[in-house]
Short mmCIF file of C-alpha atoms in Angstrom, two decimals:
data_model
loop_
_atom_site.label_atom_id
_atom_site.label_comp_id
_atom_site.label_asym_id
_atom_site.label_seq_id
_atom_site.Cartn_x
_atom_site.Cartn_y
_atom_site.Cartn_z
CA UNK A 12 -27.20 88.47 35.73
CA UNK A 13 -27.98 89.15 31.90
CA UNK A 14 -28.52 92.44 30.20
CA UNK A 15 -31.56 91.68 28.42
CA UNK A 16 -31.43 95.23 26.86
CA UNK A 17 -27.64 95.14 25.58
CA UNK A 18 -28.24 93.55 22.11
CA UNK A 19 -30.79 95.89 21.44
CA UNK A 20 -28.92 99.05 21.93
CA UNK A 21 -26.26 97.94 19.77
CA UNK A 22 -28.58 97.74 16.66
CA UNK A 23 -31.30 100.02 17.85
CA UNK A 24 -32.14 101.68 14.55
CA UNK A 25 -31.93 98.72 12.39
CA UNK A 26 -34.34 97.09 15.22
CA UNK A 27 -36.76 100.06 15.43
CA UNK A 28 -36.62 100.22 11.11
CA UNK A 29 -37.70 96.58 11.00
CA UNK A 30 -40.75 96.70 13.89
CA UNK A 31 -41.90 100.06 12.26
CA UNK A 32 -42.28 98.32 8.86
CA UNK A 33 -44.27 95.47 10.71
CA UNK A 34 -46.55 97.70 12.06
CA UNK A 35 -46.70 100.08 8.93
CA UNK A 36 -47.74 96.62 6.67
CA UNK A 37 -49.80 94.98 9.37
CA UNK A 38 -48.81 91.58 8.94
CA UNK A 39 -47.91 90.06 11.68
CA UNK A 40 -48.45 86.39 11.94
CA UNK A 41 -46.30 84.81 9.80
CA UNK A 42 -45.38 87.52 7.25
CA UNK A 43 -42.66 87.95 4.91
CA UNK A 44 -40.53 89.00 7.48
CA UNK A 45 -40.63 84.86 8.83
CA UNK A 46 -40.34 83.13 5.42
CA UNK A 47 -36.89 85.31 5.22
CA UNK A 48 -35.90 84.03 8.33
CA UNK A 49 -36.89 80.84 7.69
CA UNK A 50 -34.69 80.81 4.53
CA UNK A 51 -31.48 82.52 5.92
CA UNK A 52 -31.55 80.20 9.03
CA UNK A 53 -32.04 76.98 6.97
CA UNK A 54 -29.18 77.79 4.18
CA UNK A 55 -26.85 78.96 7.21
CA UNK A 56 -27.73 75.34 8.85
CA UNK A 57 -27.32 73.44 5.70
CA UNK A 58 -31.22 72.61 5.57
CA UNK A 59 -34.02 72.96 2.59
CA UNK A 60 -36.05 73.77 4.89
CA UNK A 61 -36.86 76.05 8.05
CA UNK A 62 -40.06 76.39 9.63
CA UNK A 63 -40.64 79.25 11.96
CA UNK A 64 -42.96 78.50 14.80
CA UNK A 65 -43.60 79.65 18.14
CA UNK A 66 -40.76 78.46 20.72
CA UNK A 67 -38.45 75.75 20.60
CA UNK A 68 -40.67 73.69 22.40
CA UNK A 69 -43.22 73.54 20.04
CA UNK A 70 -40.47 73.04 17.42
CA UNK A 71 -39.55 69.50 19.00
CA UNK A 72 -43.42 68.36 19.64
CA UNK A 73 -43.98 69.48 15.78
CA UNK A 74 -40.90 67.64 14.72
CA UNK A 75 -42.05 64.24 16.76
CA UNK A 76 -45.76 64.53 14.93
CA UNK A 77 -44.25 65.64 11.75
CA UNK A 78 -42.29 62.32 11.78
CA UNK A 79 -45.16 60.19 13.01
CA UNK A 80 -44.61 59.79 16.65
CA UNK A 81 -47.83 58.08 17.99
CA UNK A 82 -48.66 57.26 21.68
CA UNK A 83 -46.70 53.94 22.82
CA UNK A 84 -43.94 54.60 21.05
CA UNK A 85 -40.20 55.29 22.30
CA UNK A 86 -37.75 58.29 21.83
CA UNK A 87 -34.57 57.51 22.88
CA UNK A 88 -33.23 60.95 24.44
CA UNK A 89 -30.97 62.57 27.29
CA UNK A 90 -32.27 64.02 30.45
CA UNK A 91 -28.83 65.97 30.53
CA UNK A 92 -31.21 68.70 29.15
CA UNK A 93 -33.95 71.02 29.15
CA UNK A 94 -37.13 69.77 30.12
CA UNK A 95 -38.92 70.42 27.09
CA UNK A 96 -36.92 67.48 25.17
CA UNK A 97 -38.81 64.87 27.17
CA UNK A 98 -41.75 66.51 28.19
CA UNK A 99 -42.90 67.03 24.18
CA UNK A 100 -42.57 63.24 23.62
CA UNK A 101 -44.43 62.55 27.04
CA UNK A 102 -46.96 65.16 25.80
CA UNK A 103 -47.95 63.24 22.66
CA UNK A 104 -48.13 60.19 24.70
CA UNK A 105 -44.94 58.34 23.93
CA UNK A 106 -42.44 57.11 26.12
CA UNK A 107 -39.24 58.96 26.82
CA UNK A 108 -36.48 56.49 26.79
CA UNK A 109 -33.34 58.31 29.01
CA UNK A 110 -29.67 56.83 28.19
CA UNK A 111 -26.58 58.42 29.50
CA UNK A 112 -23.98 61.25 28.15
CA UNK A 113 -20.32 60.57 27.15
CA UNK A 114 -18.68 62.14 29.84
CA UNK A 115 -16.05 63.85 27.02
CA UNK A 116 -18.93 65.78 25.34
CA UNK A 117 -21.29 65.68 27.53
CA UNK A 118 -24.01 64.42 24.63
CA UNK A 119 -25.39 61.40 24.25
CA UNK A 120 -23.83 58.12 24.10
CA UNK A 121 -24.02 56.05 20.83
CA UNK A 122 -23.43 53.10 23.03
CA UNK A 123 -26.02 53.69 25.13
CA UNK A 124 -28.71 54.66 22.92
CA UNK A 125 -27.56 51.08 20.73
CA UNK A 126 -28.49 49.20 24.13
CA UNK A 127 -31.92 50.88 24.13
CA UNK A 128 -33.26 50.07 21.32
CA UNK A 129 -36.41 48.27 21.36
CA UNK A 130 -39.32 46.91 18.62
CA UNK A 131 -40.84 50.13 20.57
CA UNK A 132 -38.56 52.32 19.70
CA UNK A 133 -39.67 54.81 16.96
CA UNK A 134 -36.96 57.65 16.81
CA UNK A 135 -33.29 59.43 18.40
CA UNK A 136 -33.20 62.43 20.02
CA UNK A 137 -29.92 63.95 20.46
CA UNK A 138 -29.33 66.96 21.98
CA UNK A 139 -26.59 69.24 20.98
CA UNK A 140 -25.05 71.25 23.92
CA UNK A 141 -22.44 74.21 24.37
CA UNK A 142 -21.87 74.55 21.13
CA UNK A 143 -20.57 70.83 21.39
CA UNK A 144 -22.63 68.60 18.53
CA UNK A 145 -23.64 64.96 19.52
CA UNK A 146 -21.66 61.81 17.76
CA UNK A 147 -23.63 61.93 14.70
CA UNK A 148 -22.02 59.50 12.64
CA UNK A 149 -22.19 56.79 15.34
CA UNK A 150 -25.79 57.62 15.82
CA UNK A 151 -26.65 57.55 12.09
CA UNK A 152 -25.46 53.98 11.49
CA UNK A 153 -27.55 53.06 14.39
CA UNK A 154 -30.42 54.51 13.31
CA UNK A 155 -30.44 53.64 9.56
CA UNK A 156 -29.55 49.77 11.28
CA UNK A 157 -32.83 50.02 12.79
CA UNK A 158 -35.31 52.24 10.64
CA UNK A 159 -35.58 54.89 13.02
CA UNK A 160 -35.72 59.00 12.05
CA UNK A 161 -33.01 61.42 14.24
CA UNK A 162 -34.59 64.33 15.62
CA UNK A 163 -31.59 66.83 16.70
CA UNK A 164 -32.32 69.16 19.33
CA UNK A 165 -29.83 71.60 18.51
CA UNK A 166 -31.68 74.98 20.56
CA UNK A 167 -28.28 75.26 22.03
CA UNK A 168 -26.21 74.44 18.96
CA UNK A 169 -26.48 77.00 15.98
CA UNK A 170 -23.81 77.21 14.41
CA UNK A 171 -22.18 74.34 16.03
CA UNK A 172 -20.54 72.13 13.52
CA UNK A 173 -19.83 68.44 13.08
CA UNK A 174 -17.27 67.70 11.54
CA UNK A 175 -17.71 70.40 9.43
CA UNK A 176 -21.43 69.58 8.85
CA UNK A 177 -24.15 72.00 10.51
CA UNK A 178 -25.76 70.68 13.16
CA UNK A 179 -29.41 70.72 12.64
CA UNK A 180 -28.49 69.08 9.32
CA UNK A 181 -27.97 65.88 9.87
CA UNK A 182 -31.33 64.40 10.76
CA UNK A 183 -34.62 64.10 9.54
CA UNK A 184 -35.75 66.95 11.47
CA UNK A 185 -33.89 69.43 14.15
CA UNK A 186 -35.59 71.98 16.45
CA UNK A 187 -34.31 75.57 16.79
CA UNK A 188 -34.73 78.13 20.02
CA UNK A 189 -34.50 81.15 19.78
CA UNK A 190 -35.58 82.19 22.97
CA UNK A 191 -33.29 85.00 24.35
CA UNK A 192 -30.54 83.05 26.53
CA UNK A 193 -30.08 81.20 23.50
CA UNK A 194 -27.32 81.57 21.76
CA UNK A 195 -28.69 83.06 18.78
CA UNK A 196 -31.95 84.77 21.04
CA UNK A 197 -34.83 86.76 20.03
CA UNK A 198 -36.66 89.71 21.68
CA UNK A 199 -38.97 87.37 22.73
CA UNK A 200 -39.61 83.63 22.29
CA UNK A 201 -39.39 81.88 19.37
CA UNK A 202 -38.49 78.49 17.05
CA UNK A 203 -38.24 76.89 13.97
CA UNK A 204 -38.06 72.83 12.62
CA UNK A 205 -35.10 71.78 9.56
CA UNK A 206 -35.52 69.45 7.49
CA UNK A 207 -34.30 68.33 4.29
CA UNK A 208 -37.98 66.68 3.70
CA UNK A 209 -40.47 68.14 1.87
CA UNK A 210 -43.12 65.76 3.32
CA UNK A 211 -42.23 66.65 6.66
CA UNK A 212 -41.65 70.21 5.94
CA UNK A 213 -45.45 70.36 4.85
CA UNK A 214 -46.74 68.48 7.91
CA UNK A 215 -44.79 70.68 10.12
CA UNK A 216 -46.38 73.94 8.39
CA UNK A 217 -49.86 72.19 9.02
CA UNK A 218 -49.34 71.47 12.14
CA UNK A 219 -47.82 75.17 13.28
CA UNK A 220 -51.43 76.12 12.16
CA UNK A 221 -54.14 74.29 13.20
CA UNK A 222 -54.07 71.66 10.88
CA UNK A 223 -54.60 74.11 8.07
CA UNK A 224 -53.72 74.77 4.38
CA UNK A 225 -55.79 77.35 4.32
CA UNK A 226 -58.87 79.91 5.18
CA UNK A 227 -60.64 77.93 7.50
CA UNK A 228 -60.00 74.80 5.51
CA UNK A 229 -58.41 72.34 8.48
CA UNK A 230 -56.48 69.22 7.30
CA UNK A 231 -55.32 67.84 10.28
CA UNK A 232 -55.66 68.52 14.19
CA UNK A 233 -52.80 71.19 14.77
CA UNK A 234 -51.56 73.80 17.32
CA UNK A 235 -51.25 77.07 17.82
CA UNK A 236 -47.91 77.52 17.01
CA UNK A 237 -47.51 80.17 14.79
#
């Protein structure tokens, strides 16, 4: 159903010029060719920060560990999603707490997620769809009543806007995809964490990298997701 070869032709050279001078400088885990993207895509989403990593999946489970997720706790989410929303929190060994969509946007319902909340409950997860962005006000106030950090799935949302704000710009963290059906897809798979937070932009680079800030000098217990 999907030419998977159609972007490509239609900016062959410029695609074949930037591989050949990936190959030519031999960098290719997280070279200069990532920390541009990493700036263009945050100042286009009205972030400080982007951090490439390896899929939007890892992106959300980076985001929830960045942000101090711990097993127990409860993420309020959707289900009217991809499975890697809930399956990252399940993976860390929290609880994924499903609410129901507005039927008008088809996101989450501030309502909904305001009945949920619990003394367990440690963060929001929104998740932007269609280009359509989640009721971000609503779900600020409810989160700020409570403590908790907003973690915006927006994979399906870049360069969605709410209310003329970015989405991916409005939490404490948002997770990118740029896997190919994506709306803004790569020649492969691929995914970066926002943030405006310079403490969780620094835990999030750790954690893309097994724990490390350097040669073979581990901070923390990581992934692979470079």
């Amino acid at each position: 159903m999907h030419d998977m070869t159609a972007q490509y032709r239609s900016i062959k050279d410029e695609m074949d010029r930037a591989a050949l001078g990936v190959l030519e400088r031999g960098i290719y885990i997280l070279g200069p060719e990532v920390e541009a993207l990493e700036s263009e895509i945050a100042e286009r989403c009205g972030a400080r920060f982007g951090i490439g990593c390896n899929s939007g999946t890892d992106a959300i489970l980076i985001s929830l560990l960045a942000l101090g997720i711990q097993p127990g706790d409860e993420v309020i989410t959707t289900p009217f999603t991809f499975f890697a929303t809930g399956e990252t929190i399940s993976q860390i060994g929290a609880v994924p707490v499903f609410v129901d969509i507005d039927p008008e946007t088809f996101c989450i319902n501030p309502d909904a997620v305001a009945s949920a909340v619990t003394p367990r409950t440690k963060a929001i997860m929104p998740v932007h769809l269609y280009g359509q962005a989640a009721d971000m006000d609503a779900l600020s106030v409810i989160a700020e009543r409570h403590g908790l950090p907003i973690i915006e799935d927006a994979a399906q949302a870049i360069g969605s806007l709410y209310k003329g704000r970015p989405c991916g710009s409005m939490g404490h963290a948002a997770a990118l995809s740029f896997y190919p059906t994506k709306n803004l897809g790569a020649c492969g798979d691929a995914g970066m964490i926002l943030t405006n937070s310079e403490d969780v932009r620094e835990k999030a680079r750790l954690l893309r990298a097994h724990g490390s800030g350097g040669s073979y000098f581990h901070k923390v217990l990581g992934w692979n997701s470079r």
